[in-house]
mmCIF file of C-alpha atoms in Angstrom:
data_model
loop_
_atom_site.group_PDB
_atom_site.id
_atom_site.type_symbol
_atom_site.label_atom_id
_atom_site.label_comp_id
_atom_site.label_asym_id
_atom_site.label_seq_id
_atom_site.Cartn_x
_atom_site.Cartn_y
_atom_site.Cartn_z
ATOM 1 C CA MET A 108 -10.561 13.495 12.057
ATOM 2 C CA ILE A 109 -11.978 11.331 9.255
ATOM 3 C CA LEU A 110 -11.575 7.585 9.726
ATOM 4 C CA THR A 111 -11.051 5.261 6.762
ATOM 5 C CA VAL A 112 -11.241 1.480 7.137
ATOM 6 C CA THR A 113 -9.363 -0.781 4.720
ATOM 7 C CA LEU A 114 -9.676 -4.366 5.883
ATOM 8 C CA ASN A 115 -7.729 -5.619 2.848
ATOM 9 C CA THR A 116 -4.856 -3.139 2.562
ATOM 10 C CA ALA A 117 -2.343 -3.594 -0.218
ATOM 11 C CA LEU A 118 1.029 -2.484 -1.440
ATOM 12 C CA ASP A 119 0.228 -1.101 -4.887
ATOM 13 C CA ILE A 120 2.929 -1.726 -7.487
ATOM 14 C CA THR A 121 2.630 -0.136 -10.924
ATOM 15 C CA TYR A 122 4.787 -1.207 -13.871
ATOM 16 C CA ARG A 123 4.850 0.898 -17.018
ATOM 17 C CA VAL A 124 5.880 -0.815 -20.249
ATOM 18 C CA PRO A 125 6.160 0.618 -23.795
ATOM 19 C CA SER A 126 3.717 -1.960 -25.178
ATOM 20 C CA LEU A 127 2.093 -4.858 -23.304
ATOM 21 C CA ARG A 128 1.934 -8.172 -25.197
ATOM 22 C CA ALA A 129 0.641 -11.409 -23.719
ATOM 23 C CA GLY A 130 3.282 -14.141 -23.511
ATOM 24 C CA ALA A 131 6.186 -11.742 -24.184
ATOM 25 C CA SER A 132 9.088 -10.512 -22.062
ATOM 26 C CA HIS A 133 8.942 -6.782 -21.255
ATOM 27 C CA ARG A 134 11.442 -4.139 -20.209
ATOM 28 C CA VAL A 135 9.803 -1.985 -17.507
ATOM 29 C CA SER A 136 10.243 1.751 -18.068
ATOM 30 C CA GLU A 137 8.999 2.884 -14.628
ATOM 31 C CA VAL A 138 8.077 1.305 -11.280
ATOM 32 C CA LEU A 139 5.841 2.998 -8.700
ATOM 33 C CA GLU A 140 5.181 1.558 -5.231
ATOM 34 C CA ARG A 141 2.903 2.941 -2.548
ATOM 35 C CA PRO A 142 0.388 1.996 0.168
ATOM 36 C CA GLY A 143 -3.013 1.078 -1.206
ATOM 37 C CA GLY A 144 -6.393 -0.482 -0.774
ATOM 38 C CA LYS A 145 -9.513 1.606 -1.341
ATOM 39 C CA GLY A 146 -9.669 3.242 2.088
ATOM 40 C CA VAL A 147 -5.968 4.109 1.993
ATOM 41 C CA ASN A 148 -6.477 5.714 -1.423
ATOM 42 C CA VAL A 149 -9.406 7.707 -0.014
ATOM 43 C CA ALA A 150 -7.244 8.820 2.920
ATOM 44 C CA ARG A 151 -4.487 10.060 0.615
ATOM 45 C CA VAL A 152 -6.921 12.267 -1.331
ATOM 46 C CA LEU A 153 -8.543 13.553 1.867
ATOM 47 C CA ALA A 154 -5.119 14.477 3.227
ATOM 48 C CA ALA A 155 -4.292 16.306 -0.019
ATOM 49 C CA LEU A 156 -7.491 18.314 0.522
ATOM 50 C CA GLY A 157 -6.236 19.332 3.964
ATOM 51 C CA HIS A 158 -8.136 16.917 6.228
ATOM 52 C CA GLU A 159 -6.663 14.949 9.099
ATOM 53 C CA VAL A 160 -7.228 11.246 8.450
ATOM 54 C CA THR A 161 -6.710 8.063 10.440
ATOM 55 C CA VAL A 162 -6.274 4.794 8.559
ATOM 56 C CA THR A 163 -7.181 1.484 10.149
ATOM 57 C CA GLY A 164 -7.536 -2.090 8.948
ATOM 58 C CA PHE A 165 -4.965 -4.890 8.831
ATOM 59 C CA SER A 166 -1.276 -5.046 8.016
ATOM 60 C CA GLY A 167 1.190 -7.909 8.233
ATOM 61 C CA GLY A 168 4.418 -9.468 7.005
ATOM 62 C CA PRO A 169 7.231 -7.790 5.039
ATOM 63 C CA THR A 170 4.761 -6.210 2.610
ATOM 64 C CA GLY A 171 2.812 -4.767 5.521
ATOM 65 C CA ARG A 172 5.971 -3.240 6.969
ATOM 66 C CA VAL A 173 6.740 -1.516 3.679
ATOM 67 C CA LEU A 174 3.163 -0.250 3.489
ATOM 68 C CA ARG A 175 3.361 1.247 6.984
ATOM 69 C CA ASP A 176 6.737 2.818 6.268
ATOM 70 C CA ARG A 177 5.278 4.480 3.175
ATOM 71 C CA LEU A 178 2.258 5.722 5.133
ATOM 72 C CA THR A 179 4.576 7.746 7.372
ATOM 73 C CA GLU A 180 5.523 9.759 4.267
ATOM 74 C CA VAL A 181 1.945 10.994 3.737
ATOM 75 C CA PRO A 182 1.243 14.240 5.654
ATOM 76 C CA ARG A 183 -1.925 14.394 7.800
ATOM 77 C CA VAL A 184 -2.408 10.601 7.732
ATOM 78 C CA THR A 185 -2.216 8.655 11.020
ATOM 79 C CA ASP A 186 -1.521 4.910 10.974
ATOM 80 C CA ALA A 187 -3.837 2.858 13.227
ATOM 81 C CA LEU A 188 -3.493 -0.435 11.350
ATOM 82 C CA VAL A 189 -3.839 -3.661 13.330
ATOM 83 C CA PRO A 190 -0.937 -6.135 12.939
ATOM 84 C CA VAL A 191 -1.722 -9.671 11.757
ATOM 85 C CA SER A 192 0.369 -12.794 11.286
ATOM 86 C CA GLY A 193 -0.357 -13.109 7.556
ATOM 87 C CA ALA A 194 1.252 -11.021 4.836
ATOM 88 C CA THR A 195 -0.454 -7.963 3.385
ATOM 89 C CA ARG A 196 -1.312 -8.503 -0.273
ATOM 90 C CA ARG A 197 0.228 -6.834 -3.283
ATOM 91 C CA THR A 198 -1.671 -5.435 -6.245
ATOM 92 C CA VAL A 199 0.171 -5.140 -9.525
ATOM 93 C CA THR A 200 -0.940 -2.767 -12.281
ATOM 94 C CA LEU A 201 0.564 -3.030 -15.757
ATOM 95 C CA VAL A 202 0.253 0.160 -17.793
ATOM 96 C CA ASP A 203 0.661 -0.003 -21.561
ATOM 97 C CA ASP A 204 2.183 3.348 -22.565
ATOM 98 C CA ARG A 205 1.185 2.846 -26.202
ATOM 99 C CA THR A 206 -2.544 2.378 -25.628
ATOM 100 C CA GLY A 207 -3.002 3.621 -22.057
ATOM 101 C CA ALA A 208 -4.698 0.324 -21.160
ATOM 102 C CA THR A 209 -4.213 -1.009 -17.623
ATOM 103 C CA THR A 210 -4.108 -4.622 -16.448
ATOM 104 C CA HIS A 211 -4.638 -5.383 -12.758
ATOM 105 C CA LEU A 212 -3.451 -8.382 -10.742
ATOM 106 C CA ASN A 213 -4.960 -8.481 -7.233
ATOM 107 C CA GLU A 214 -3.844 -10.936 -4.565
ATOM 108 C CA PRO A 215 -6.551 -12.166 -2.145
ATOM 109 C CA GLY A 216 -4.994 -10.892 1.101
ATOM 110 C CA PRO A 217 -4.004 -12.624 4.364
ATOM 111 C CA HIS A 218 -6.274 -14.932 6.330
ATOM 112 C CA ILE A 219 -7.560 -13.053 9.379
ATOM 113 C CA ALA A 220 -7.818 -15.092 12.553
ATOM 114 C CA HIS A 221 -10.752 -14.681 14.956
ATOM 115 C CA ALA A 222 -8.518 -13.033 17.580
ATOM 116 C CA GLU A 223 -7.199 -10.575 14.983
ATOM 117 C CA TRP A 224 -10.736 -9.655 13.917
ATOM 118 C CA SER A 225 -11.687 -9.085 17.563
ATOM 119 C CA ALA A 226 -8.604 -6.893 18.073
ATOM 120 C CA PHE A 227 -9.573 -4.775 15.063
ATOM 121 C CA GLN A 228 -13.112 -4.262 16.341
ATOM 122 C CA GLU A 229 -11.735 -2.945 19.640
ATOM 123 C CA VAL A 230 -9.458 -0.486 17.813
ATOM 124 C CA TYR A 231 -12.364 0.605 15.582
ATOM 125 C CA GLU A 232 -14.642 1.285 18.549
ATOM 126 C CA ASP A 233 -11.888 3.251 20.292
ATOM 127 C CA LEU A 234 -11.348 5.458 17.219
ATOM 128 C CA LEU A 235 -14.998 6.277 16.514
ATOM 129 C CA PRO A 236 -15.514 8.909 19.271
ATOM 130 C CA SER A 237 -12.824 11.093 17.642
ATOM 131 C CA ALA A 238 -14.148 10.658 14.098
ATOM 132 C CA SER A 239 -16.308 13.162 12.212
ATOM 133 C CA ALA A 240 -17.111 10.506 9.576
ATOM 134 C CA VAL A 241 -16.020 6.986 8.668
ATOM 135 C CA ALA A 242 -15.543 5.256 5.309
ATOM 136 C CA LEU A 243 -15.689 1.455 5.058
ATOM 137 C CA CYS A 244 -13.969 0.553 1.813
ATOM 138 C CA GLY A 245 -12.978 -2.389 -0.319
ATOM 139 C CA SER A 246 -12.976 -6.162 -0.229
ATOM 140 C CA LEU A 247 -12.958 -8.445 2.798
ATOM 141 C CA PRO A 248 -9.833 -10.532 3.346
ATOM 142 C CA PRO A 249 -10.221 -14.284 3.972
ATOM 143 C CA GLY A 250 -11.435 -15.076 7.483
ATOM 144 C CA VAL A 251 -13.434 -11.881 7.986
ATOM 145 C CA PRO A 252 -17.188 -12.606 8.316
ATOM 146 C CA VAL A 253 -19.211 -11.725 5.221
ATOM 147 C CA GLY A 254 -21.495 -9.610 7.415
ATOM 148 C CA ALA A 255 -18.577 -7.614 8.826
ATOM 149 C CA TYR A 256 -19.512 -4.333 7.170
ATOM 150 C CA ALA A 257 -23.099 -4.489 8.394
ATOM 151 C CA ASN A 258 -21.807 -4.780 11.964
ATOM 152 C CA LEU A 259 -19.257 -1.979 11.498
ATOM 153 C CA VAL A 260 -21.976 0.261 10.036
ATOM 154 C CA ARG A 261 -24.230 -0.394 13.047
ATOM 155 C CA THR A 262 -21.365 0.342 15.442
ATOM 156 C CA ALA A 263 -20.677 3.693 13.749
ATOM 157 C CA ARG A 264 -24.348 4.626 13.739
ATOM 158 C CA ALA A 265 -24.627 3.753 17.437
ATOM 159 C CA ALA A 266 -21.727 6.161 18.034
ATOM 160 C CA ARG A 267 -23.585 8.797 15.925
ATOM 161 C CA VAL A 268 -20.792 8.932 13.345
ATOM 162 C CA PRO A 269 -21.884 9.241 9.687
ATOM 163 C CA VAL A 270 -20.728 6.154 7.784
ATOM 164 C CA LEU A 271 -20.079 5.586 4.074
ATOM 165 C CA LEU A 272 -19.895 2.089 2.579
ATOM 166 C CA ASP A 273 -18.001 1.348 -0.654
ATOM 167 C CA THR A 274 -17.680 -2.365 -1.388
ATOM 168 C CA SER A 275 -19.057 -5.013 -3.728
ATOM 169 C CA GLY A 276 -20.532 -8.507 -3.992
ATOM 170 C CA ALA A 277 -21.745 -10.304 -0.903
ATOM 171 C CA ALA A 278 -20.119 -7.709 1.372
ATOM 172 C CA LEU A 279 -22.280 -5.043 -0.288
ATOM 173 C CA ARG A 280 -25.472 -7.097 -0.139
ATOM 174 C CA ARG A 281 -24.994 -7.792 3.553
ATOM 175 C CA GLY A 282 -23.523 -4.380 4.376
ATOM 176 C CA VAL A 283 -26.448 -2.329 3.084
ATOM 177 C CA ALA A 284 -28.664 -4.081 5.653
ATOM 178 C CA GLY A 285 -26.698 -2.239 8.346
ATOM 179 C CA ARG A 286 -28.265 1.000 7.009
ATOM 180 C CA PRO A 287 -25.189 3.069 6.076
ATOM 181 C CA ASP A 288 -25.735 6.802 5.818
ATOM 182 C CA LEU A 289 -24.168 6.771 2.361
ATOM 183 C CA LEU A 290 -23.660 3.978 -0.167
ATOM 184 C CA LYS A 291 -21.259 4.578 -3.098
ATOM 185 C CA PRO A 292 -21.509 1.778 -5.707
ATOM 186 C CA ASN A 293 -20.573 1.873 -9.369
ATOM 187 C CA THR A 294 -23.028 0.806 -12.054
ATOM 188 C CA GLU A 295 -21.891 -2.839 -12.086
ATOM 189 C CA GLU A 296 -22.107 -3.132 -8.302
ATOM 190 C CA LEU A 297 -25.480 -1.423 -8.329
ATOM 191 C CA ALA A 298 -26.833 -3.816 -10.960
ATOM 192 C CA GLU A 299 -25.517 -6.822 -9.036
ATOM 193 C CA LEU A 300 -27.176 -5.560 -5.854
ATOM 194 C CA THR A 301 -30.566 -4.674 -7.334
ATOM 195 C CA GLY A 302 -30.850 -6.643 -10.582
ATOM 196 C CA SER A 303 -31.585 -3.414 -12.488
ATOM 197 C CA HIS A 304 -29.340 -1.855 -15.147
ATOM 198 C CA GLU A 305 -31.300 1.418 -15.247
ATOM 199 C CA PRO A 306 -29.262 3.766 -13.014
ATOM 200 C CA LEU A 307 -32.060 5.812 -11.438
ATOM 201 C CA ARG A 308 -34.288 2.807 -10.757
ATOM 202 C CA ALA A 309 -31.345 0.823 -9.353
ATOM 203 C CA THR A 310 -30.210 3.720 -7.169
ATOM 204 C CA GLN A 311 -33.682 4.175 -5.732
ATOM 205 C CA ASP A 312 -33.931 0.421 -5.110
ATOM 206 C CA ALA A 313 -30.578 0.407 -3.293
ATOM 207 C CA ARG A 314 -31.843 3.164 -1.029
ATOM 208 C CA ARG A 315 -34.980 1.174 -0.222
ATOM 209 C CA ARG A 316 -32.730 -1.715 0.835
ATOM 210 C CA GLY A 317 -31.402 0.354 3.730
ATOM 211 C CA ALA A 318 -28.987 3.081 2.642
ATOM 212 C CA GLY A 319 -29.832 6.618 3.712
ATOM 213 C CA THR A 320 -28.342 8.055 0.517
ATOM 214 C CA VAL A 321 -26.983 6.355 -2.603
ATOM 215 C CA VAL A 322 -24.428 8.017 -4.859
ATOM 216 C CA ALA A 323 -23.750 5.893 -7.935
ATOM 217 C CA SER A 324 -20.616 6.276 -10.042
ATOM 218 C CA LEU A 325 -21.612 6.325 -13.719
ATOM 219 C CA GLY A 326 -18.069 6.261 -15.074
ATOM 220 C CA ALA A 327 -17.505 8.945 -17.697
ATOM 221 C CA ASP A 328 -21.093 10.138 -17.181
ATOM 222 C CA GLY A 329 -20.425 11.390 -13.633
ATOM 223 C CA LEU A 330 -22.479 10.712 -10.500
ATOM 224 C CA LEU A 331 -26.136 10.105 -9.709
ATOM 225 C CA ALA A 332 -27.365 10.811 -6.163
ATOM 226 C CA VAL A 333 -30.633 9.810 -4.538
ATOM 227 C CA THR A 334 -30.889 11.444 -1.103
ATOM 228 C CA PRO A 335 -33.622 12.285 1.418
ATOM 229 C CA GLU A 336 -33.348 15.908 0.197
ATOM 230 C CA GLY A 337 -33.605 15.230 -3.535
ATOM 231 C CA ARG A 338 -32.101 13.599 -6.619
ATOM 232 C CA TRP A 339 -29.228 15.055 -8.643
ATOM 233 C CA ARG A 340 -26.982 14.178 -11.544
ATOM 234 C CA ALA A 341 -23.432 15.607 -11.698
ATOM 235 C CA THR A 342 -21.691 15.541 -15.071
ATOM 236 C CA PRO A 343 -18.130 16.465 -16.101
ATOM 237 C CA PRO A 344 -17.828 19.047 -18.890
ATOM 238 C CA ALA A 345 -16.553 16.646 -21.588
ATOM 239 C CA PRO A 346 -15.508 13.017 -22.118
ATOM 240 C CA LEU A 347 -12.082 12.324 -20.613
ATOM 241 C CA THR A 348 -9.201 10.149 -21.790
ATOM 242 C CA GLY A 349 -6.822 8.781 -19.192
ATOM 243 C CA ASN A 350 -6.381 6.218 -16.433
ATOM 244 C CA PRO A 351 -9.524 5.737 -14.313
ATOM 245 C CA THR A 352 -7.676 3.840 -11.560
ATOM 246 C CA GLY A 353 -8.591 5.406 -8.216
ATOM 247 C CA ALA A 354 -11.274 7.703 -9.665
ATOM 248 C CA GLY A 355 -13.992 6.086 -7.537
ATOM 249 C CA ASP A 356 -11.877 6.435 -4.397
ATOM 250 C CA ALA A 357 -11.320 10.118 -5.196
ATOM 251 C CA ALA A 358 -15.088 10.550 -5.485
ATOM 252 C CA VAL A 359 -15.523 8.982 -2.039
ATOM 253 C CA ALA A 360 -12.964 11.425 -0.628
ATOM 254 C CA GLY A 361 -14.850 14.318 -2.218
ATOM 255 C CA LEU A 362 -18.149 13.190 -0.727
ATOM 256 C CA LEU A 363 -16.655 12.704 2.741
ATOM 257 C CA SER A 364 -14.758 15.990 2.806
ATOM 258 C CA ALA A 365 -17.836 17.956 1.758
ATOM 259 C CA LEU A 366 -19.957 16.021 4.261
ATOM 260 C CA VAL A 367 -17.813 16.980 7.252
ATOM 261 C CA GLU A 368 -17.723 20.572 5.964
ATOM 262 C CA HIS A 369 -21.562 20.552 5.921
ATOM 263 C CA ARG A 370 -21.778 21.467 2.242
ATOM 264 C CA PRO A 371 -25.155 21.117 0.456
ATOM 265 C CA TRP A 372 -25.612 18.107 -1.810
ATOM 266 C CA PRO A 373 -24.990 19.845 -5.147
ATOM 267 C CA GLU A 374 -21.616 21.097 -3.854
ATOM 268 C CA ARG A 375 -20.722 17.629 -2.565
ATOM 269 C CA LEU A 376 -21.416 16.150 -5.980
ATOM 270 C CA ILE A 377 -19.450 18.852 -7.781
ATOM 271 C CA ARG A 378 -16.427 18.222 -5.570
ATOM 272 C CA ALA A 379 -16.652 14.438 -5.910
ATOM 273 C CA THR A 380 -17.061 14.591 -9.694
ATOM 274 C CA ALA A 381 -14.241 17.122 -10.068
ATOM 275 C CA LEU A 382 -11.878 14.966 -8.023
ATOM 276 C CA SER A 383 -12.826 11.844 -9.946
ATOM 277 C CA ALA A 384 -12.267 13.549 -13.300
ATOM 278 C CA ALA A 385 -8.972 15.067 -12.142
ATOM 279 C CA THR A 386 -7.812 11.588 -11.110
ATOM 280 C CA VAL A 387 -8.449 10.250 -14.615
ATOM 281 C CA LEU A 388 -6.204 13.009 -16.004
ATOM 282 C CA SER A 389 -3.366 12.473 -13.537
ATOM 283 C CA PRO A 390 -0.202 10.884 -14.978
ATOM 284 C CA THR A 391 0.114 8.812 -11.769
ATOM 285 C CA ALA A 392 -2.693 6.315 -11.177
ATOM 286 C CA GLY A 393 -4.723 7.155 -8.082
ATOM 287 C CA ASP A 394 -3.468 10.727 -7.693
ATOM 288 C CA PHE A 395 -5.392 13.767 -8.893
ATOM 289 C CA ASP A 396 -4.283 16.637 -11.083
ATOM 290 C CA HIS A 397 -4.688 19.684 -8.818
ATOM 291 C CA ALA A 398 -4.941 22.211 -11.659
ATOM 292 C CA ALA A 399 -7.554 20.094 -13.409
ATOM 293 C CA TYR A 400 -9.461 19.722 -10.137
ATOM 294 C CA ASP A 401 -9.664 23.501 -9.696
ATOM 295 C CA ARG A 402 -10.857 23.836 -13.290
ATOM 296 C CA PHE A 403 -13.505 21.122 -12.951
ATOM 297 C CA LEU A 404 -14.923 22.755 -9.815
ATOM 298 C CA THR A 405 -16.261 25.515 -12.066
ATOM 299 C CA THR A 406 -17.280 23.370 -15.059
ATOM 300 C CA VAL A 407 -19.022 20.321 -13.563
ATOM 301 C CA THR A 408 -22.790 20.673 -13.968
ATOM 302 C CA VAL A 409 -25.417 19.451 -11.513
ATOM 303 C CA THR A 410 -28.971 18.770 -12.677
ATOM 304 C CA ASP A 411 -31.991 18.281 -10.452
ATOM 305 C CA VAL A 412 -33.254 14.896 -11.671
ATOM 306 C CA ALA A 413 -36.754 15.461 -10.316
ATOM 307 C CA THR A 414 -37.033 18.759 -12.184
ATOM 308 C CA ALA A 415 -35.516 17.273 -15.338
ATOM 309 C CA ALA A 416 -38.032 14.409 -15.224
#
């Protein structure tokens, strides 16, 4: 079982409109609603790849009930969310069908009381012995200590469970001190953490700050990995046009699935890059195009950065 942690779960609502104009009234052409938050998105991709996944984090209020009902519809995903008194947030995505541009509105999430945080930590510790890997993903809701991820990383490492961290801001700066096995930032998060905008230098710096391995998302340019075994760059075959929503979460799922299958690093990066690219091409934000994924598995290139240098 792979465990994904989403402390700030969300009910993702997507509205499609023919053309989005600020200050205007719009007729919505399509509405999509499903459980979300980064770790939930990762779990959905992992399940589509055939892995058993358990989702934990927080859920509360009417929105939380809808989220949990929708989770029951996803095969191979087990709900271990911890109930809270506050209401789970909603995220609203507006998709302009004319330009393909997306606009995101993200609520902050419920305030988590001390007792609720303690209850989650007990559930987390109980789940770890059955986990082959754990992903800690996304923002921290109000009330959760800023050093929460560092503590959760240390707990996983004490249980000898490989742990991946994918967050941003202060949660990332504090979380990397817990020494996660794998850190998965994008270029903006990496620059904020290290102060460097040069991807290789920033990735190496992030590893020196405590991460065992750093895999940086470079957007359309693929992934850059700095690991104890070597340094690699994975690149999709051509520039892609589409919706990048969820592409980073798909990459996390690719890395985790290949990790638990004990694949070598180049294969992990190929899978993660292929999934990310196939997500960009999917007509539904956050899903991946299965045919495109199979095609990308044979066309993504991996370069040994040390050799190339």
